[in-house]
Short mmCIF file of C-alpha atoms in Angstrom, two decimals:
data_model
loop_
_atom_site.label_atom_id
_atom_site.label_comp_id
_atom_site.label_asym_id
_atom_site.label_seq_id
_atom_site.Cartn_x
_atom_site.Cartn_y
_atom_site.Cartn_z
CA MET A 523 122.59 -74.25 -5.62
CA LYS A 524 119.11 -74.62 -6.45
CA LYS A 525 118.17 -75.41 -10.03
CA LYS A 526 115.49 -73.25 -11.86
CA LEU A 527 112.44 -75.18 -12.92
CA LYS A 528 111.65 -74.77 -16.39
CA ILE A 529 108.12 -75.48 -17.47
CA ALA A 530 107.42 -76.12 -21.15
CA MET A 531 103.98 -74.77 -22.20
CA PRO A 532 102.08 -76.81 -24.68
CA LEU A 533 102.02 -75.27 -28.30
CA ASN A 534 98.24 -75.22 -28.41
CA LEU A 535 98.22 -73.13 -24.95
CA VAL A 536 100.82 -70.82 -26.45
CA MET A 537 98.61 -70.02 -29.49
CA LEU A 538 95.65 -69.63 -27.22
CA SER A 539 97.61 -67.15 -25.06
CA PHE A 540 98.81 -65.23 -28.20
CA PHE A 541 94.97 -65.30 -29.47
CA LEU A 542 93.63 -63.92 -26.29
CA VAL A 543 96.32 -61.03 -26.33
CA ALA A 544 95.71 -60.20 -30.08
CA SER A 545 92.01 -60.31 -29.64
CA VAL A 546 91.97 -57.65 -26.84
CA TYR A 547 91.99 -55.06 -29.49
CA THR A 548 89.86 -56.69 -32.19
CA ASN A 549 86.61 -57.48 -30.45
CA ALA A 550 84.01 -57.56 -33.23
CA GLN A 551 80.85 -55.56 -32.58
CA SER A 552 77.66 -57.25 -33.21
CA TYR A 553 73.75 -56.41 -32.70
CA LYS A 554 73.53 -58.53 -29.69
CA SER A 555 76.55 -56.88 -28.11
CA LEU A 556 75.09 -53.43 -28.19
CA GLN A 557 73.87 -51.78 -24.93
CA PHE A 558 70.43 -50.29 -25.30
CA SER A 559 68.79 -47.75 -22.81
CA GLU A 560 65.95 -49.21 -20.79
CA LYS A 561 63.99 -46.22 -21.61
CA PRO A 562 62.36 -46.01 -25.05
CA LEU A 563 63.48 -43.32 -27.42
CA GLN A 564 60.50 -41.03 -28.39
CA LEU A 565 60.66 -39.56 -31.64
CA LYS A 566 58.45 -37.13 -33.45
CA ALA A 567 60.35 -37.94 -36.60
CA GLN A 568 63.57 -39.41 -38.00
CA GLY A 569 64.87 -39.28 -41.61
CA SER A 570 67.51 -37.79 -43.96
CA PHE A 571 67.68 -35.29 -46.64
CA TYR A 572 70.18 -33.48 -48.83
CA ILE A 573 71.42 -29.90 -48.99
CA GLY A 574 72.31 -28.16 -52.04
CA GLY A 575 74.06 -29.94 -55.08
CA GLU A 576 74.83 -28.98 -58.46
CA SER A 577 73.83 -30.66 -61.61
CA VAL A 578 76.49 -31.06 -64.14
CA SER A 579 76.60 -32.78 -67.63
CA GLN A 580 79.05 -35.72 -67.97
CA SER A 581 80.15 -37.99 -70.81
CA SER A 582 79.79 -41.72 -70.59
CA ASP A 583 83.47 -42.06 -69.91
CA GLU A 584 83.27 -39.72 -67.04
CA GLN A 585 80.26 -41.62 -65.61
CA GLY A 586 82.25 -45.02 -65.79
CA SER A 587 81.12 -45.96 -69.20
CA PHE A 588 77.95 -47.86 -67.67
CA GLY A 589 75.50 -46.10 -70.16
CA PRO A 590 75.22 -42.93 -72.08
CA GLY A 591 76.23 -39.86 -70.62
CA GLY A 592 73.84 -37.24 -68.99
CA HIS A 593 73.42 -34.99 -66.04
CA ILE A 594 74.42 -35.99 -62.43
CA THR A 595 74.31 -33.99 -59.18
CA ILE A 596 77.48 -33.35 -57.18
CA LYS A 597 78.62 -31.33 -54.22
CA GLN A 598 75.45 -32.15 -52.11
CA MET A 599 75.48 -32.50 -48.50
CA TYR A 600 73.79 -35.62 -46.79
CA VAL A 601 72.08 -35.05 -43.49
CA LYS A 602 70.41 -37.49 -41.04
CA PHE A 603 68.18 -36.34 -38.43
CA MET A 604 66.19 -37.31 -35.27
CA VAL A 605 63.59 -35.04 -33.75
CA PRO A 606 62.34 -35.97 -30.02
CA GLU A 607 58.67 -36.01 -29.32
CA GLU A 608 59.24 -33.39 -26.59
CA GLN A 609 61.69 -31.08 -27.94
CA ASN A 610 63.88 -27.88 -27.16
CA LYS A 611 63.59 -24.95 -29.46
CA THR A 612 67.37 -25.40 -30.12
CA SER A 613 68.80 -27.89 -32.49
CA VAL A 614 72.23 -29.47 -32.42
CA VAL A 615 74.02 -30.01 -35.63
CA LEU A 616 77.17 -32.81 -35.28
CA ILE A 617 80.01 -32.30 -37.79
CA HIS A 618 82.64 -35.05 -38.18
CA GLY A 619 86.33 -34.65 -38.91
CA MET A 620 88.92 -36.21 -41.36
CA SER A 621 88.54 -39.77 -42.80
CA LEU A 622 85.30 -40.10 -40.89
CA THR A 623 81.65 -39.70 -41.48
CA GLY A 624 78.48 -38.82 -39.26
CA LYS A 625 78.81 -42.44 -38.02
CA CYS A 626 81.35 -41.28 -35.34
CA TRP A 627 78.43 -39.53 -33.61
CA GLU A 628 76.25 -42.68 -33.64
CA THR A 629 76.73 -45.97 -31.54
CA THR A 630 80.08 -45.77 -30.04
CA PRO A 631 82.86 -48.48 -31.05
CA ASP A 632 82.26 -50.22 -27.55
CA GLY A 633 78.55 -50.50 -28.28
CA LYS A 634 76.87 -47.78 -26.30
CA MET A 635 74.48 -45.02 -27.46
CA GLY A 636 76.26 -42.24 -29.47
CA TRP A 637 75.95 -38.45 -28.79
CA ASP A 638 73.29 -38.20 -31.59
CA GLU A 639 70.93 -40.41 -29.43
CA TYR A 640 71.91 -38.78 -26.15
CA PHE A 641 71.28 -35.15 -27.22
CA VAL A 642 67.79 -36.50 -28.77
CA ARG A 643 67.12 -38.03 -25.32
CA LYS A 644 68.04 -34.57 -23.70
CA GLY A 645 65.35 -32.93 -25.96
CA TYR A 646 67.56 -31.46 -28.69
CA PRO A 647 66.78 -32.23 -32.36
CA VAL A 648 69.82 -33.58 -33.91
CA PHE A 649 71.27 -33.29 -37.44
CA VAL A 650 74.19 -35.20 -38.54
CA PRO A 651 75.83 -34.33 -42.07
CA ASP A 652 78.45 -36.29 -44.00
CA GLN A 653 80.87 -33.75 -45.35
CA VAL A 654 80.63 -32.73 -49.03
CA GLU A 655 82.24 -35.57 -51.18
CA ARG A 656 82.38 -37.90 -48.01
CA GLY A 657 80.14 -40.94 -46.97
CA ARG A 658 76.65 -40.70 -48.20
CA SER A 659 77.25 -37.17 -49.66
CA GLY A 660 79.06 -39.07 -52.52
CA PHE A 661 81.77 -37.75 -54.67
CA ASN A 662 82.55 -36.65 -58.30
CA GLN A 663 83.89 -39.81 -59.87
CA ALA A 664 84.72 -38.10 -63.15
CA VAL A 665 88.01 -36.91 -61.50
CA PHE A 666 89.14 -40.52 -61.41
CA ASN A 667 87.50 -41.76 -64.60
CA ASN A 668 89.07 -38.96 -66.63
CA VAL A 669 92.58 -40.41 -65.73
CA ARG A 670 91.42 -44.08 -66.43
CA THR A 671 90.64 -42.93 -69.96
CA GLY A 672 93.69 -40.92 -70.32
CA LYS A 673 91.64 -37.48 -70.66
CA THR A 674 93.68 -35.96 -67.80
CA GLY A 675 97.05 -36.91 -66.31
CA ALA A 676 97.51 -39.15 -63.01
CA ASN A 677 98.94 -35.69 -61.46
CA GLN A 678 95.29 -34.47 -61.65
CA LEU A 679 94.05 -37.08 -59.03
CA PRO A 680 93.30 -35.84 -55.57
CA SER A 681 94.75 -37.48 -52.61
CA LEU A 682 92.70 -40.28 -51.05
CA ARG A 683 93.71 -40.09 -47.33
CA ARG A 684 93.31 -42.76 -44.72
CA PHE A 685 94.75 -43.11 -41.17
CA SER A 686 96.54 -46.39 -40.48
CA ASP A 687 95.74 -48.14 -37.14
CA GLU A 688 99.33 -47.55 -36.13
CA VAL A 689 98.97 -43.62 -36.78
CA VAL A 690 95.75 -43.69 -34.71
CA TRP A 691 97.12 -44.79 -31.55
CA PRO A 692 99.31 -41.55 -31.11
CA ASN A 693 97.43 -39.24 -33.41
CA PHE A 694 94.11 -39.80 -31.60
CA ARG A 695 95.99 -39.99 -28.37
CA ILE A 696 95.01 -43.48 -27.34
CA GLY A 697 98.38 -44.58 -26.36
CA TYR A 698 102.23 -44.03 -26.88
CA GLU A 699 102.18 -46.38 -29.72
CA THR A 700 100.34 -49.45 -31.01
CA ASP A 701 99.30 -51.65 -28.16
CA LYS A 702 100.71 -49.24 -25.52
CA PRO A 703 97.69 -47.32 -24.20
CA PHE A 704 98.21 -44.49 -21.76
CA PRO A 705 97.87 -45.70 -18.17
CA HIS A 706 94.81 -43.54 -17.40
CA GLY A 707 93.46 -43.28 -20.92
CA LEU A 708 89.65 -43.31 -21.28
CA PHE A 709 89.39 -44.53 -24.92
CA PRO A 710 88.03 -48.22 -24.74
CA VAL A 711 91.11 -49.78 -26.44
CA GLU A 712 89.29 -53.15 -26.49
CA ALA A 713 86.93 -51.58 -29.29
CA LEU A 714 89.75 -49.97 -31.33
CA SER A 715 88.94 -52.24 -34.31
CA GLU A 716 85.42 -50.83 -34.42
CA LEU A 717 86.75 -47.39 -34.87
CA ALA A 718 89.10 -48.45 -37.65
CA LYS A 719 85.92 -49.59 -39.53
CA GLN A 720 84.52 -46.23 -39.31
CA CYS A 721 87.46 -44.70 -41.28
CA VAL A 722 86.71 -44.09 -45.04
CA PRO A 723 88.74 -42.78 -47.93
CA ASP A 724 88.90 -39.00 -47.57
CA ILE A 725 89.37 -36.92 -50.88
CA ALA A 726 91.84 -34.18 -50.14
CA SER A 727 89.52 -31.68 -51.86
CA ALA A 728 90.10 -28.37 -53.26
CA PRO A 729 89.27 -25.38 -51.05
CA LEU A 730 86.29 -24.53 -53.19
CA VAL A 731 84.86 -27.98 -52.41
CA ILE A 732 85.42 -27.63 -48.74
CA ALA A 733 83.87 -24.28 -48.74
CA GLN A 734 80.69 -25.92 -49.92
CA ASN A 735 80.42 -27.33 -46.41
CA TYR A 736 80.30 -23.75 -45.06
CA SER A 737 77.42 -22.72 -47.40
CA HIS A 738 75.34 -25.97 -46.81
CA LEU A 739 75.80 -25.62 -42.94
CA ALA A 740 74.85 -21.91 -43.18
CA GLU A 741 71.61 -22.87 -45.15
CA LEU A 742 70.89 -25.57 -42.59
CA SER A 743 71.42 -23.49 -39.53
CA ALA A 744 69.24 -20.55 -41.14
CA GLU A 745 66.45 -23.06 -41.75
CA LEU A 746 66.50 -24.52 -38.26
CA GLU A 747 66.75 -20.91 -36.85
CA ASN A 748 68.29 -21.84 -33.40
CA THR A 749 71.35 -23.85 -34.18
CA ILE A 750 74.39 -25.02 -32.10
CA LEU A 751 76.98 -26.32 -34.29
CA ILE A 752 79.28 -28.94 -32.70
CA SER A 753 82.44 -29.76 -34.87
CA HIS A 754 85.47 -32.09 -34.40
CA SER A 755 89.06 -32.25 -35.50
CA GLN A 756 89.45 -31.47 -39.19
CA SER A 757 86.01 -29.71 -39.14
CA GLY A 758 86.91 -27.74 -36.07
CA ALA A 759 86.84 -24.32 -37.78
CA PHE A 760 83.75 -25.10 -39.94
CA PRO A 761 81.45 -23.44 -37.56
CA LEU A 762 83.53 -20.15 -37.65
CA GLU A 763 83.67 -20.16 -41.43
CA THR A 764 79.91 -21.14 -41.60
CA ALA A 765 79.11 -17.97 -39.51
CA LEU A 766 81.19 -15.78 -41.85
CA VAL A 767 79.21 -17.09 -44.71
CA ASN A 768 75.92 -16.30 -42.92
CA PRO A 769 75.47 -16.20 -39.20
CA THR A 770 71.65 -16.55 -39.42
CA GLY A 771 70.35 -19.03 -37.02
CA ILE A 772 73.67 -19.96 -35.38
CA LYS A 773 73.09 -19.65 -31.57
CA ALA A 774 76.30 -21.20 -30.38
CA MET A 775 79.51 -23.16 -31.46
CA VAL A 776 81.34 -25.86 -29.89
CA LEU A 777 84.73 -26.99 -31.29
CA LEU A 778 86.00 -30.33 -30.16
CA GLU A 779 89.71 -30.41 -30.56
CA PRO A 780 89.80 -28.30 -33.67
CA GLY A 781 92.97 -29.37 -35.83
CA HIS A 782 93.87 -25.79 -36.56
CA ILE A 783 92.19 -22.28 -36.25
CA ARG A 784 93.65 -19.74 -38.53
CA SER A 785 95.14 -16.70 -37.27
CA ASP A 786 94.48 -14.37 -40.04
CA TYR A 787 90.79 -13.43 -39.29
CA THR A 788 90.56 -9.69 -39.73
CA ASP A 789 89.52 -7.52 -36.93
CA GLU A 790 86.10 -7.08 -38.70
CA GLN A 791 85.64 -10.93 -38.85
CA ILE A 792 86.42 -11.23 -35.32
CA ILE A 793 83.87 -8.54 -34.35
CA GLU A 794 81.26 -10.70 -36.29
CA LEU A 795 82.44 -14.05 -34.86
CA ALA A 796 82.33 -12.39 -31.39
CA LYS A 797 78.52 -12.13 -31.59
CA ILE A 798 78.13 -15.88 -31.11
CA PRO A 799 79.05 -17.70 -27.94
CA VAL A 800 82.10 -20.30 -28.60
CA LEU A 801 83.29 -23.14 -26.64
CA ILE A 802 86.59 -25.17 -27.49
CA VAL A 803 87.29 -28.32 -25.77
CA PHE A 804 90.59 -30.19 -25.55
CA GLY A 805 91.28 -33.52 -23.80
CA ASP A 806 94.60 -34.96 -22.47
CA TYR A 807 98.07 -36.00 -23.54
CA LEU A 808 98.47 -33.02 -25.90
CA ALA A 809 102.35 -33.17 -25.96
CA GLU A 810 102.86 -36.70 -24.73
CA VAL A 811 104.10 -38.20 -28.17
CA PRO A 812 104.49 -37.14 -31.87
CA THR A 813 101.20 -37.51 -33.79
CA GLY A 814 102.73 -39.51 -36.50
CA ILE A 815 101.55 -36.77 -38.89
CA ARG A 816 104.04 -34.67 -40.64
CA ASN A 817 104.32 -31.05 -39.25
CA PHE A 818 101.32 -31.62 -36.98
CA SER A 819 101.22 -31.30 -33.23
CA TRP A 820 98.12 -31.14 -30.96
CA GLN A 821 99.83 -28.59 -28.73
CA ASN A 822 99.97 -26.25 -31.75
CA SER A 823 96.27 -27.00 -32.19
CA TYR A 824 95.45 -26.13 -28.70
CA ASP A 825 97.77 -22.94 -29.02
CA SER A 826 95.74 -21.88 -32.14
CA GLY A 827 92.48 -22.46 -30.26
CA LEU A 828 93.60 -20.41 -27.23
CA ALA A 829 94.97 -17.60 -29.44
CA TYR A 830 91.54 -17.46 -31.10
CA ILE A 831 89.56 -17.47 -27.78
CA ASN A 832 91.92 -14.59 -26.63
CA ARG A 833 90.98 -12.61 -29.57
CA ILE A 834 87.11 -13.10 -29.34
CA LYS A 835 87.42 -12.07 -25.48
CA ALA A 836 89.32 -9.02 -26.43
CA ALA A 837 86.54 -8.20 -28.92
CA GLY A 838 83.71 -8.67 -25.95
CA GLY A 839 82.64 -12.15 -26.98
CA ASN A 840 81.54 -14.97 -24.86
CA ALA A 841 84.35 -17.29 -25.39
CA SER A 842 85.53 -20.62 -23.28
CA MET A 843 88.47 -22.64 -23.47
CA TRP A 844 88.28 -26.19 -21.72
CA PHE A 845 91.51 -28.11 -21.24
CA LEU A 846 89.92 -30.99 -19.48
CA PRO A 847 93.02 -31.90 -17.24
CA GLU A 848 92.86 -28.44 -15.77
CA MET A 849 89.36 -29.15 -14.85
CA GLY A 850 90.42 -32.23 -13.05
CA ILE A 851 89.21 -34.63 -15.96
CA ARG A 852 92.34 -36.88 -17.11
CA GLY A 853 92.66 -39.47 -19.53
CA ASN A 854 90.55 -38.10 -22.58
CA SER A 855 91.80 -38.82 -26.07
CA HIS A 856 90.97 -37.04 -29.32
CA MET A 857 87.80 -39.05 -29.69
CA LEU A 858 85.87 -37.50 -26.91
CA MET A 859 82.52 -38.63 -27.96
CA HIS A 860 83.84 -42.33 -27.65
CA ASP A 861 85.74 -42.19 -24.40
CA LYS A 862 84.42 -43.87 -21.26
CA ASN A 863 83.39 -40.39 -19.64
CA TYR A 864 81.58 -39.37 -22.99
CA LEU A 865 78.19 -38.66 -21.37
CA GLU A 866 79.98 -36.64 -18.74
CA ILE A 867 81.56 -34.53 -21.28
CA ALA A 868 78.16 -34.39 -23.22
CA ASP A 869 76.38 -33.22 -20.04
CA ARG A 870 79.03 -30.52 -19.36
CA ILE A 871 78.52 -29.26 -22.91
CA ILE A 872 74.85 -29.15 -22.50
CA ASN A 873 75.14 -27.23 -19.41
CA TRP A 874 77.20 -24.81 -21.03
CA PHE A 875 74.38 -24.50 -23.72
CA LYS A 876 71.90 -23.71 -21.03
CA GLU A 877 74.07 -21.17 -19.26
CA ASN A 878 75.12 -19.20 -22.54
CA THR A 879 72.29 -19.70 -24.84
CA GLU A 880 69.09 -20.25 -22.95
CA ASN A 881 68.89 -17.40 -20.80
#
């Protein structure tokens, strides 16, 4: 009988192997690691501005006891923009989802140009807002300071939501569970730590605050005149709600993996919404694993989107539903704008623009 040869691995080699495995998903991004286009980005203008806002009077305690009380502005929306030197008449507005900011449309986690730059290079002025009470739009700190000073009870505090990395794996449909990516998944898992850095505390705002996004987006769309609203995830239905506030200037709507589209739109509202071309896009693995979020399923999200599309079609509207695997495109995660084929997806959407809005 042959004896099995046992080879003892030196401790330092064991530690090195562990480090290499552990570092697969924690590669840090740096300026030198970014991948730039060889062609220069030619802009007529770039900058930022705020839409709306409400001036309110607050006490010193509400403002954090830093100085005497006075007036501050809340409920404003921050918007970053880039306008190409040679531009189309149509502008693109990119709206982020839950626990994220407009950053998700910028440089990708693996260091490539974001959709914001790509659409600009295709000739579209691009506008990227941060939702009200998120990111550079700020939030009303008085809600927290009033609890600190005992003016209100802790039960008045809003929830501050974050996604754990462990929840991101199944919920963003990157893999079955942590460190187990789907065999043909297209999200660059080696850059997952960079996606984690994009997540910010998300105030679970009251419906009136959420609705402030609709009025601000309606104001922006009307000012731009020819606007395509592209939403993602939690903001998926924002274009629809915005159009119901005021459809002026909204030329088309693209909903990327909307978390939910309500089924209680009235027939009159559907008739109004049917006047604007709409496209809904979903990636792969919708029913592969539980999302890790209570009472939430991506298959249910898809079903609500399909039901909406069918209602718009029945009302005579221009409505399309893309389930990418049915189109021969497999492996896309929830983060379509970060997947390895993200520019192919962008090009398909641009072609849809041209076919349905630029005739």
